[in-house]
mmCIF file of C-alpha atoms in Angstrom:
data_model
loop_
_atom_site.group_PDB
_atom_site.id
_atom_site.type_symbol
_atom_site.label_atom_id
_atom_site.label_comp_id
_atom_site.label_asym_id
_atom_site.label_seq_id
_atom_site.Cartn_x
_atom_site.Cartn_y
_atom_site.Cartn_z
ATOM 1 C CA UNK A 1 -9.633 4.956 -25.711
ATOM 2 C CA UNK A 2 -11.998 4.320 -28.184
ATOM 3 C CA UNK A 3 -13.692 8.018 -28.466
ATOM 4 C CA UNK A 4 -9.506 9.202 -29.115
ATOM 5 C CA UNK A 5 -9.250 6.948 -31.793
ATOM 6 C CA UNK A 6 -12.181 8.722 -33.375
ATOM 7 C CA UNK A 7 -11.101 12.431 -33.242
ATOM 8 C CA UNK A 8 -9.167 13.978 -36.332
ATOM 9 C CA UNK A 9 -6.731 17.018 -36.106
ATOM 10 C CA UNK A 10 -6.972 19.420 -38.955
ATOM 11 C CA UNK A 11 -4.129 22.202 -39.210
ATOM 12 C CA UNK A 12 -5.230 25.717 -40.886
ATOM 13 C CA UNK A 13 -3.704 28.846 -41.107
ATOM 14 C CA UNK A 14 -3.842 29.703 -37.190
ATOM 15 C CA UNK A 15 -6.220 27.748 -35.966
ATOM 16 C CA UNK A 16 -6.430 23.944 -35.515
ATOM 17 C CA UNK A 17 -9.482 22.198 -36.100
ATOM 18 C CA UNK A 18 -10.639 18.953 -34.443
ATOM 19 C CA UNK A 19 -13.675 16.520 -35.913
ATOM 20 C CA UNK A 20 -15.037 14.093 -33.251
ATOM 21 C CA UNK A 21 -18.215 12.245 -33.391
ATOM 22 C CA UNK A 22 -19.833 14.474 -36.265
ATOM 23 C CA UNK A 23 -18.917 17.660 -34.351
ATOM 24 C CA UNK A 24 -16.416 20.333 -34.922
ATOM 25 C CA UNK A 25 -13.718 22.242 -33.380
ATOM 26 C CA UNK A 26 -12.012 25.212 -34.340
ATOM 27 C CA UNK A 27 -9.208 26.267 -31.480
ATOM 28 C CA UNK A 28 -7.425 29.441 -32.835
ATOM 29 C CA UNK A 29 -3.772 30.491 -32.180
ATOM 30 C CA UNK A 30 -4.189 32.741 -29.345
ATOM 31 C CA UNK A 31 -1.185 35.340 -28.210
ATOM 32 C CA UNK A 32 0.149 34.306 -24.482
ATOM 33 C CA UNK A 33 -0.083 36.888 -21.958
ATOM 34 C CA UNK A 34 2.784 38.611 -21.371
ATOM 35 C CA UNK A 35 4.279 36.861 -18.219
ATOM 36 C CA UNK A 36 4.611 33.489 -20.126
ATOM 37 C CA UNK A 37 7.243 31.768 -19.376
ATOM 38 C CA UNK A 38 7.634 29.574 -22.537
ATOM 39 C CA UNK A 39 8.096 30.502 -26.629
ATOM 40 C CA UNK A 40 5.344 28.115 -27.651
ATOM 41 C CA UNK A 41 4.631 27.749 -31.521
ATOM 42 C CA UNK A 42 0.927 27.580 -30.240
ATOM 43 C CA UNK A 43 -0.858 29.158 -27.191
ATOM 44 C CA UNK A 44 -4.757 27.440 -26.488
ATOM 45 C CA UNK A 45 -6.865 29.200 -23.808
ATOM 46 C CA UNK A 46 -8.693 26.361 -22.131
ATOM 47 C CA UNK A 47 -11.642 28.332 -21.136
ATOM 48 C CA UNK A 48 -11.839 28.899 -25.163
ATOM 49 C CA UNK A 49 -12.846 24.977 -25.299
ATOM 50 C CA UNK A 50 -16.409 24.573 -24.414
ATOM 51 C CA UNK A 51 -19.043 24.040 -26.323
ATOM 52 C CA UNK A 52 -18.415 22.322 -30.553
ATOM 53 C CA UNK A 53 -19.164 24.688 -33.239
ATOM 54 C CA UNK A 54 -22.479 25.416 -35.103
ATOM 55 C CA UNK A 55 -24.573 24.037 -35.996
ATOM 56 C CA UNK A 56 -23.674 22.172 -32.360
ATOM 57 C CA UNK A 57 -22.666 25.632 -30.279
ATOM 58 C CA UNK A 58 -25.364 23.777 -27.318
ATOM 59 C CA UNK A 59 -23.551 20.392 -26.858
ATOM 60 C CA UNK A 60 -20.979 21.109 -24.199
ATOM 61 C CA UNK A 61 -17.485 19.558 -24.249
ATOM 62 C CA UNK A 62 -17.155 17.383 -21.249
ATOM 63 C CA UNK A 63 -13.914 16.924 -19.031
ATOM 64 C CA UNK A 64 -13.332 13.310 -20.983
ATOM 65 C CA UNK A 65 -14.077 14.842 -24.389
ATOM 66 C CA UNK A 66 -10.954 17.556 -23.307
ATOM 67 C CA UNK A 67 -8.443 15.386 -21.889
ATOM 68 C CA UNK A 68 -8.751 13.269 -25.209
ATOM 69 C CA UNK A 69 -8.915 16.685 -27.297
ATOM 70 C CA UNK A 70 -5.764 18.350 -25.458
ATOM 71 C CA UNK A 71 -3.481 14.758 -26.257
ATOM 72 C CA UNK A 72 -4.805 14.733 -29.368
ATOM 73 C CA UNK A 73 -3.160 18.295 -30.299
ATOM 74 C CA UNK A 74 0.070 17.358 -28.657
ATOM 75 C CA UNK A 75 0.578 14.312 -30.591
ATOM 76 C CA UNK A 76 -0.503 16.111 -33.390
ATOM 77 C CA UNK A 77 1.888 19.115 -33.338
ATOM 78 C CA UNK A 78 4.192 16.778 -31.718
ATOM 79 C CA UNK A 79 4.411 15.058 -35.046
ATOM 80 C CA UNK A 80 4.559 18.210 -36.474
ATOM 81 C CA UNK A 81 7.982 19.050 -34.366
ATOM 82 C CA UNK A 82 5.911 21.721 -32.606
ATOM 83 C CA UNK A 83 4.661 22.464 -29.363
ATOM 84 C CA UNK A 84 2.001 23.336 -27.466
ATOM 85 C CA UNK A 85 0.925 25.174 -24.739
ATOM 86 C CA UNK A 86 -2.636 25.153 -22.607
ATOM 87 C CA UNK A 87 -3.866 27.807 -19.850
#
């Protein structure tokens, strides 16, 4: 619970932008395929989550680092009275 606490959500034009433990983040907005079902107000590939940005593009993201990553986006848009949606 502890490393959650820690990680910031940073909305930009398209992209969202998380700060954990001195590393950074930067999800953008991508377009769902055409077979989605839903009318989300943002679309995250999960394979697009996997490694933090420069200068730390070698540190991989583990599986606890997402989980806490993908709540922290929900609650965040959440607040934000939108939604999210992860393939």
């Amino acid at each position: 619970m502890a490393r959650r606490s820690a990680i910031q959500i940073e909305m930009t034009e398209g992209a969202i932008r998380i700060l954990s433990g001195g590393h950074v983040l930067t999800i953008a907005n991508s377009a769902p395929p055409p077979d989605a079902d839903e009318d989300a107000d943002f679309f995250i590939r999960l394979d697009d989550i996997d490694h933090w940005d420069a200068p730390d593009e070698e540190i991989s993201i583990d599986i606890v680092e997402l989980q806490a990553i993908l709540e922290a986006i929900e609650e965040e848009l959440e607040r934000h009275g939108l939604s999210v949606t992860f393939e």
